[in-house]
Structures are given as structure tokens and as C-alpha cells.
């Protein structure tokens, strides 16, 4: 073994079984692999296969070469007839199987323990949805650090609910859940602490040793990071923003989309997408379609409608009758893959309608495109209000029953694409984007130093 390899610190990373989580963890792995860390990346075979494809430019260029510093390790969940290998990911997972996936993941501790014993890492970096990683690390005297892919605003809001069992108001009133969401959450769960620990295993987050890593941009979330640090009694360190690979693989559909967009006026077109794992129901699909039609703006809409784990082939069945014909001159509907990075950086795009997933928020900021927020899951409502607070987005507010209505969507779309408000949002978005790019890479340096200190401190004690 060469001396340089002998001095390399070994880190074992284990993300939650969602593509967004795996991608964010892999981006962190790439950064650490350049800073004297050898990374063992542990997940289910289907997640690792996704990474091999999505990270092909990086991974396969190094695979089978001696200079690669990221090694993939398969995590085989406890076997069950109800959860075959192809369902050991949240991507395309039928809703009734989610509790089974979560249960299997929570029971994977003994399997992960064997991996830890074989790898003998200097550090473990783990995700939410389980607390076995820090427990195993503690018994083996290995430091373990939690990495949160959500921003500090969202994480601190929900940790506040967890820590005080819903009895203490969040100290930043600009971030709040709509009443119908909060009342539903409280009525269905006698204890907020138990609920968040059962689902998100926040007790595992509380076991993070000395520090917590978070994928955000520090300068926009300082107050939330400080509050989160006060709650957890840990130093909260930004590693980002870490954004997944923004260079798309070439496909036939790419030329068609970009050539169509080239013909549009600057900032005249709305890009709408809700990610590969965010399920928007048929009723909401219809309201989105009506909103796009009534707004009378150009749009590119990526429609993902999971059905049994696959995208529905009958797109006409879920769109209003005659919709495609009525909007054909100004609207493009995409049912599979779209070159999102190329679309967002195009001069024709004036706004980005999405669900406020963490990666989509970071991409909105990175490309300087105003965000139109239509949150779907509970955490996304907090993220949406954070973007509004930053002055880079507007929210499509649901009615008192939590329903999306086309009329509200039209109002927000026109504000961003047509009205003067859009110029204000774009100016602020571009300002933050330019600053983000100037400061890119600075945050990770502090994290690397802290992680190295943690590893070396533990080595000296052992």
C-alpha cells in the first residue's frame, strides 16, 4: 500500500433510498474524495445502478482505475416477498409499499453492522429515516455525522415540532404550515415527537457527533442554522449548495425541446416539472392544465404520472379533453426525460413551476430562475415560504381544503411571467445566482476540516 493511501481517511456513507437523497450524498462523496477521503457508498442495488447511470461521466471514467476514491457497496435489505429488488427505492414505488420499504430499511441495522465491520471506516455519514447507523457507530467507537439534504429553514422548523412536541411556536413566523396541514398533522398524531421519530428517526439526527452537515447556502439561512444548532447542541455546517450533475445526457428529445425554446421571446416561457418521485394526483394535473391554458403563456410541462411504478402511457386520459390541441402553438408537453439544466439556463425561461423539492430549489437559485411554488408534501410548504422570504419566488396558495385551483395558479403565473413583479423576482434571482457561483466551493472547505479533525481525534483516543 502506498503511503498516500495509508494516510487516507475512510468514510462510509449511507443515504435514504430516494434518488434525490442518493444524488446529494454522491455529490458530497465526490467532494470528499478529492480531500483525502476514500468513500464507501452504501445503498440498495437499484439505487447504485441509478447512480452508475446518472453519474456515468464521473463514475465510469474512474471505474477500474486505481485513482478512484469512491467504492459502491450493496446494502441488501431484509428479504420479503412484498418488496422485490426493483422496489427497494422510492422511485416509482406504489404508495402501499412505502411503509414496507420504510420498515425493511429500519430493520437493516444488522446487515449494515456487518458492512461497518468489514470496511472499518474512520467516519460514518448517514441520512434520516433510520437511527441504526449512529447506534452501530457508537458501539464500535466510530464517529458518525448526520447529513441533511433539506435546507436549514425546513429542517429547523420540523425539528422544533419534534423537540417540543408541537407545544412551542417556531420563532420565525414567516415560515408556517397552512392551518389545514397543521391541524391534520396534530389530529392524526397524539405526539409530534413520536410521529417524527417513527417516520424520520430524528433521534438518529440527535446522535450526530459534534457536527451536523446540511446541504444549503449558508449566507441565506444563517438564522435558521443558528437556531437548529441551538436545538441540537451541535455545530451545523453547510456543505453546499451541492447540486447534482447539471450536464444532461444527449437524447433525441433534447434538440426538439431546445429548438422549440429558441423561437420564444426572452423570459416568456414557463418551465413546469415536479420531479421523478413527486406524485401529483389526477385532480391536480387537471388544475395545472387549466391554469397553464388560462394564463396564456408559453410553457414546457414535464408530466410524470406514476402508475404501478411506471409513467402512465395514456397521457391523454389524464389531461382535460382537447387541451393538447388548444395549447399546441405555445405549449410543449414532455412525458419522459427533459434536459432540465439546459432548459433552466435558456434565455426564454422566465419562471420555474415546481413542488419545492430540495434539489429543485437549489437549481432555481443556481440558474437564477424565479420559482413558482406548488408544494405537495408537508416539508415542501416550509421550503416554499423560505423561497418567498428570499424574494425569489411566489407560492400558488391552496384553498382552505388544501386544493389547488387553476384561478390562483393563473394569478401567480402572470405575476412572474407577464407582470412587473417578474422583473423584480428575476433581478433578485440573478443576483443570488451570481453570488452563489462566485462563492462556490467555499462552504465545503470548513466541513472537510471539521470531519478530518473528528476522525483524527477519534484515532488518537483509540
XYZ file of C-alpha atoms in Angstrom:
462
model
C 0.000 0.000 0.000
C 1.317 3.441 -0.941
C 1.926 5.974 1.829
C -0.709 8.348 0.391
C -3.317 5.575 0.552
C -2.167 4.600 4.037
C -2.946 8.123 5.271
C -6.329 8.337 3.550
C -9.358 8.543 5.851
C -12.148 6.067 5.150
C -15.740 7.294 5.225
C -18.835 5.115 4.888
C -21.913 6.931 3.543
C -25.489 5.636 3.706
C -28.305 7.741 2.176
C -32.059 7.232 2.298
C -33.447 5.248 -0.659
C -34.625 8.169 -2.788
C -32.903 9.413 -5.928
C -32.693 12.990 -4.627
C -31.035 11.830 -1.418
C -28.644 9.483 -3.227
C -27.657 12.209 -5.704
C -26.969 14.746 -2.957
C -24.923 12.197 -0.983
C -22.950 11.305 -4.104
C -22.155 14.962 -4.749
C -20.802 15.175 -1.206
C -18.877 11.937 -1.787
C -17.220 13.452 -4.867
C -16.112 16.493 -2.878
C -14.745 14.368 -0.021
C -12.958 12.014 -2.410
C -10.819 14.970 -3.521
C -9.868 15.801 0.071
C -8.019 12.755 1.387
C -11.146 10.655 1.977
C -11.793 7.227 0.486
C -15.581 6.890 0.256
C -17.584 3.694 0.588
C -21.048 4.496 -0.739
C -23.631 2.075 0.636
C -27.155 1.608 -0.767
C -29.513 -0.896 -2.392
C -28.528 -2.340 -5.785
C -31.242 -0.410 -7.636
C -30.046 2.912 -6.157
C -26.439 2.081 -7.034
C -27.458 1.192 -10.604
C -29.209 4.571 -10.861
C -26.004 6.289 -9.729
C -23.893 4.384 -12.240
C -26.148 5.705 -14.998
C -26.739 9.246 -13.750
C -23.101 9.735 -12.734
C -21.628 7.982 -15.762
C -19.418 10.930 -16.723
C -17.765 10.805 -13.317
C -18.041 7.233 -12.209
C -17.255 5.212 -15.284
C -14.325 7.403 -16.214
C -12.697 6.281 -12.954
C -14.111 2.789 -12.620
C -11.421 0.100 -12.805
C -8.777 2.796 -12.384
C -6.517 2.913 -9.353
C -7.227 6.605 -8.743
C -10.941 6.168 -7.974
C -11.809 7.145 -4.411
C -15.487 6.136 -4.367
C -16.461 2.495 -3.996
C -20.069 1.308 -4.193
C -21.253 -1.230 -1.620
C -24.564 -3.041 -1.897
C -26.977 -2.911 1.030
C -29.331 -5.888 0.812
C -32.455 -5.149 2.805
C -34.083 -7.909 4.878
C -35.774 -10.203 2.357
C -39.525 -10.078 1.908
C -41.838 -11.269 -0.833
C -43.655 -7.932 -0.660
C -40.587 -5.891 -1.621
C -38.602 -7.239 -4.581
C -35.259 -5.701 -5.526
C -36.783 -3.331 -8.092
C -38.930 -1.755 -5.365
C -36.087 -1.033 -2.944
C -36.198 2.639 -3.849
C -38.839 5.324 -3.537
C -38.643 5.982 -7.302
C -41.853 4.651 -8.843
C -42.800 2.916 -5.598
C -46.555 2.254 -5.286
C -47.879 4.106 -2.254
C -48.987 0.970 -0.414
C -45.392 -0.313 -0.464
C -43.835 2.751 1.178
C -44.498 1.541 4.774
C -42.938 -1.816 3.845
C -39.840 -0.150 2.371
C -39.518 2.030 5.455
C -39.885 -0.983 7.761
C -37.284 -3.004 5.831
C -34.874 -0.063 5.892
C -35.348 0.387 9.623
C -34.596 -3.321 10.115
C -31.375 -3.222 8.085
C -29.198 -2.433 11.102
C -27.627 -5.914 11.485
C -26.815 -6.033 7.767
C -25.233 -2.577 7.905
C -23.323 -3.615 11.043
C -21.580 -6.366 9.053
C -20.654 -3.821 6.382
C -19.207 -1.493 9.021
C -17.150 -4.348 10.468
C -15.760 -5.245 7.044
C -14.993 -1.665 5.996
C -13.790 -0.448 9.407
C -14.286 3.227 8.474
C -12.904 6.254 10.264
C -16.255 8.015 9.859
C -19.901 7.251 9.003
C -22.138 9.836 7.310
C -25.820 8.913 7.479
C -29.225 10.147 6.376
C -32.638 10.411 8.028
C -35.260 7.597 8.175
C -33.061 5.374 10.360
C -31.094 5.606 13.590
C -29.136 2.360 13.400
C -26.095 3.945 11.743
C -25.146 6.220 14.698
C -26.012 3.475 17.207
C -23.739 0.956 15.475
C -21.033 3.596 15.131
C -21.242 4.374 18.852
C -20.817 0.726 19.886
C -17.734 0.478 17.663
C -16.342 3.883 18.754
C -16.576 5.326 15.238
C -17.683 8.953 14.821
C -20.981 9.322 12.943
C -22.312 12.532 11.418
C -25.760 13.257 10.028
C -26.051 14.847 6.578
C -29.339 16.626 5.876
C -30.193 17.286 2.236
C -33.011 19.695 3.157
C -32.283 23.337 3.912
C -31.877 24.675 7.437
C -35.186 26.550 7.305
C -37.183 23.379 6.672
C -35.140 21.151 8.974
C -35.197 23.565 11.922
C -38.974 24.052 11.574
C -39.716 20.349 11.875
C -37.060 19.722 14.500
C -38.751 22.446 16.554
C -42.020 20.456 16.353
C -40.117 17.312 17.340
C -38.139 18.803 20.207
C -41.118 20.497 21.901
C -43.800 18.001 20.856
C -45.650 20.738 18.980
C -46.055 22.930 22.066
C -43.708 25.773 21.119
C -44.193 28.106 18.158
C -41.421 28.347 15.613
C -39.572 31.621 16.343
C -39.652 32.769 12.702
C -43.337 33.394 11.896
C -42.662 33.941 8.192
C -42.359 30.138 7.958
C -45.521 28.256 8.845
C -47.706 25.362 7.792
C -51.166 26.199 6.461
C -53.811 25.576 9.119
C -55.377 22.606 7.334
C -51.968 20.908 7.163
C -51.017 21.601 10.775
C -54.423 20.596 12.127
C -54.335 17.361 10.133
C -50.831 16.600 11.379
C -51.804 17.235 15.001
C -55.117 15.376 14.841
C -53.573 12.261 13.319
C -50.656 12.099 15.757
C -51.062 12.268 19.514
C -47.370 13.102 19.852
C -45.360 15.125 17.341
C -42.159 13.779 18.872
C -43.223 10.157 18.376
C -44.522 10.847 14.862
C -41.304 12.473 13.645
C -39.190 9.815 15.300
C -41.263 6.978 13.837
C -41.062 8.392 10.310
C -37.895 10.496 10.125
C -35.938 8.920 13.015
C -34.999 12.327 14.354
C -33.499 10.693 17.412
C -30.826 9.496 14.991
C -30.158 13.075 13.927
C -29.756 13.968 17.595
C -26.951 11.368 17.856
C -24.790 13.111 15.272
C -21.352 13.599 16.826
C -20.358 17.232 17.385
C -21.497 18.456 13.961
C -24.393 18.171 11.506
C -23.827 18.675 7.775
C -26.509 20.371 5.726
C -26.891 20.982 2.000
C -27.747 24.653 1.756
C -26.254 28.051 1.067
C -25.109 29.483 4.375
C -25.499 33.184 3.629
C -29.255 32.853 3.019
C -30.013 30.627 6.027
C -27.735 31.832 8.819
C -30.518 32.473 11.358
C -32.070 29.054 10.722
C -28.697 27.319 11.028
C -28.046 29.070 14.337
C -31.451 28.064 15.692
C -31.013 24.472 14.515
C -27.627 24.420 16.232
C -29.232 25.648 19.472
C -31.863 22.908 19.282
C -29.465 20.038 18.573
C -26.471 21.293 20.588
C -24.324 20.544 17.542
C -22.377 22.766 15.206
C -24.329 22.984 11.930
C -22.075 23.237 8.881
C -23.122 23.980 5.327
C -21.559 21.863 2.571
C -23.322 23.451 -0.328
C -25.101 24.182 -2.216
C -24.303 20.783 -3.742
C -26.222 20.391 -6.975
C -26.439 17.177 -8.943
C -24.893 16.769 -12.365
C -26.372 19.597 -14.454
C -24.911 18.395 -17.748
C -27.574 16.266 -19.361
C -27.042 13.168 -21.438
C -27.881 13.780 -25.109
C -31.234 12.410 -26.237
C -33.312 12.951 -29.359
C -35.887 14.900 -27.363
C -33.265 17.442 -26.273
C -32.833 19.037 -29.708
C -36.588 19.234 -30.207
C -37.173 20.974 -26.882
C -34.286 23.449 -27.145
C -35.049 24.339 -30.800
C -38.664 24.996 -29.821
C -37.490 27.180 -26.936
C -35.063 29.087 -29.176
C -38.062 30.577 -31.001
C -39.555 32.136 -27.869
C -39.031 35.678 -26.579
C -36.748 36.195 -23.539
C -38.384 35.227 -20.222
C -41.679 34.462 -21.977
C -41.835 30.763 -21.167
C -42.701 28.858 -18.006
C -40.973 25.575 -17.209
C -43.098 23.208 -15.090
C -41.753 19.998 -13.554
C -42.382 18.126 -10.324
C -39.522 15.667 -10.152
C -39.425 11.947 -10.758
C -40.721 10.966 -7.306
C -43.338 13.612 -6.502
C -46.781 12.192 -7.205
C -49.230 14.843 -8.391
C -52.728 13.356 -8.476
C -55.116 13.424 -11.441
C -57.213 16.244 -9.987
C -54.141 18.457 -9.578
C -52.902 17.547 -13.071
C -56.194 18.824 -14.452
C -55.985 22.073 -12.455
C -52.395 22.648 -13.591
C -53.506 22.128 -17.188
C -56.362 24.621 -16.787
C -54.019 27.107 -15.153
C -51.493 26.847 -17.977
C -54.216 27.216 -20.568
C -55.930 30.207 -18.938
C -52.632 32.011 -18.222
C -51.989 32.233 -21.982
C -48.198 31.999 -21.554
C -45.706 29.730 -23.315
C -44.796 26.635 -21.303
C -42.836 23.399 -21.202
C -44.531 20.922 -18.877
C -42.885 17.668 -17.806
C -45.785 15.414 -16.806
C -44.822 12.478 -14.632
C -47.830 10.419 -13.669
C -46.691 7.238 -11.870
C -48.994 4.276 -12.216
C -47.850 0.978 -10.750
C -44.305 2.233 -10.667
C -44.221 3.381 -14.297
C -45.145 6.534 -16.158
C -48.656 6.303 -17.491
C -48.672 5.767 -21.251
C -52.153 7.243 -21.565
C -51.285 10.906 -21.088
C -54.427 11.981 -22.947
C -56.513 10.227 -20.312
C -55.295 12.496 -17.514
C -55.336 15.821 -19.354
C -58.556 17.801 -19.995
C -60.241 16.872 -23.247
C -58.865 18.888 -26.164
C -56.141 20.516 -24.010
C -53.178 19.498 -26.164
C -54.847 20.782 -29.319
C -55.800 24.132 -27.756
C -52.282 24.889 -26.464
C -50.222 23.304 -29.232
C -48.836 26.633 -30.515
C -47.474 27.781 -27.161
C -47.151 24.651 -25.038
C -44.860 21.624 -25.092
C -45.774 18.560 -23.032
C -42.967 16.145 -22.148
C -43.826 12.734 -20.694
C -40.360 11.284 -20.136
C -36.944 12.889 -19.779
C -36.182 16.593 -20.218
C -32.796 18.397 -20.252
C -33.672 20.414 -17.154
C -30.350 22.217 -16.768
C -30.328 23.354 -20.410
C -33.933 24.482 -20.135
C -33.373 26.476 -16.939
C -30.307 28.284 -18.285
C -32.081 29.197 -21.561
C -32.902 32.894 -22.127
C -36.517 32.018 -22.943
C -37.342 30.742 -19.444
C -38.948 33.282 -17.121
C -40.138 31.070 -14.282
C -39.965 27.557 -12.846
C -43.158 25.930 -11.523
C -42.329 23.047 -9.192
C -43.052 21.285 -5.896
C -40.153 22.812 -3.909
C -38.113 19.660 -3.554
C -34.687 20.443 -2.124
C -32.758 19.810 -5.357
C -35.232 21.868 -7.394
C -34.851 24.805 -5.003
C -31.065 24.699 -5.334
C -31.341 24.534 -9.134
C -33.697 27.535 -9.158
C -31.140 29.502 -7.158
C -28.174 28.218 -9.173
C -29.676 29.182 -12.540
C -31.255 32.410 -11.292
C -34.793 31.472 -12.329
C -37.756 32.711 -10.216
C -39.673 29.892 -8.607
C -43.421 29.341 -8.655
C -44.046 27.081 -5.685
C -46.740 24.432 -5.685
C -45.756 22.296 -2.678
C -47.202 18.803 -2.360
C -45.583 17.165 0.689
C -45.521 18.708 4.165
C -41.851 19.784 4.213
C -42.242 21.463 0.813
C -44.677 24.029 2.244
C -41.931 25.359 4.518
C -39.415 25.365 1.658
C -41.892 27.330 -0.474
C -42.251 30.052 2.156
C -38.479 30.220 2.507
C -38.180 30.997 -1.220
C -40.870 33.668 -0.921
C -38.984 35.152 2.057
C -35.804 35.269 -0.043
C -37.659 37.282 -2.676
C -37.049 34.772 -5.468
C -40.432 33.089 -5.694
C -44.195 33.179 -5.265
C -46.469 30.427 -3.974
C -49.612 29.030 -5.544
C -51.717 29.023 -2.395
C -54.200 26.197 -1.917
C -57.725 26.817 -0.646
C -58.900 26.055 2.901
C -59.360 22.403 1.936
C -55.858 22.092 0.543
C -56.981 22.070 -3.088
C -55.044 23.663 -5.964
C -57.252 25.882 -8.097
C -56.439 26.985 -11.643
C -57.531 30.577 -11.000
C -54.920 31.019 -8.243
C -52.289 29.450 -10.473
C -53.114 31.865 -13.309
C -52.660 34.846 -10.994
C -49.228 33.692 -9.838
C -48.016 32.643 -13.304
C -48.935 36.025 -14.777
C -47.236 37.809 -11.880
C -43.985 36.013 -12.648
C -44.019 35.781 -16.458
C -46.044 38.822 -17.567
C -46.264 41.468 -14.827
C -43.576 43.785 -13.398
C -43.253 41.563 -10.322
C -41.496 39.046 -12.532
C -38.698 41.506 -13.339
C -38.163 42.108 -9.623
C -38.022 38.363 -8.897
C -35.658 37.715 -11.813
C -33.350 40.506 -10.695
C -33.111 39.079 -7.187
C -32.723 35.535 -8.532
C -29.865 36.534 -10.842
C -28.170 38.481 -8.040
C -28.207 35.442 -5.737
C -27.175 33.121 -8.570
C -24.106 35.195 -9.398
C -23.113 35.402 -5.742
C -23.619 31.667 -5.304
C -21.355 30.882 -8.253
C -18.648 33.278 -7.023
C -18.604 31.562 -3.628
C -18.950 28.018 -4.954
C -16.769 25.544 -3.098
C -16.047 27.715 -0.059
C -18.520 26.030 2.279
C -17.197 22.510 1.760
C -13.734 23.524 2.958
C -14.923 24.107 6.538
C -16.794 20.809 6.513
C -13.715 18.880 5.346
C -11.568 20.394 8.107
C -14.152 19.521 10.774
C -14.573 15.964 9.513
C -10.821 15.412 9.391
C -10.465 16.737 12.949
C -13.254 14.420 14.109
C -11.585 11.386 12.539
C -8.108 12.198 13.810
C -9.419 12.966 17.309
C -11.057 9.566 17.406
C -7.885 7.864 16.117
C -5.840 9.489 18.865
C -8.310 8.331 21.532
C -8.385 4.743 20.298
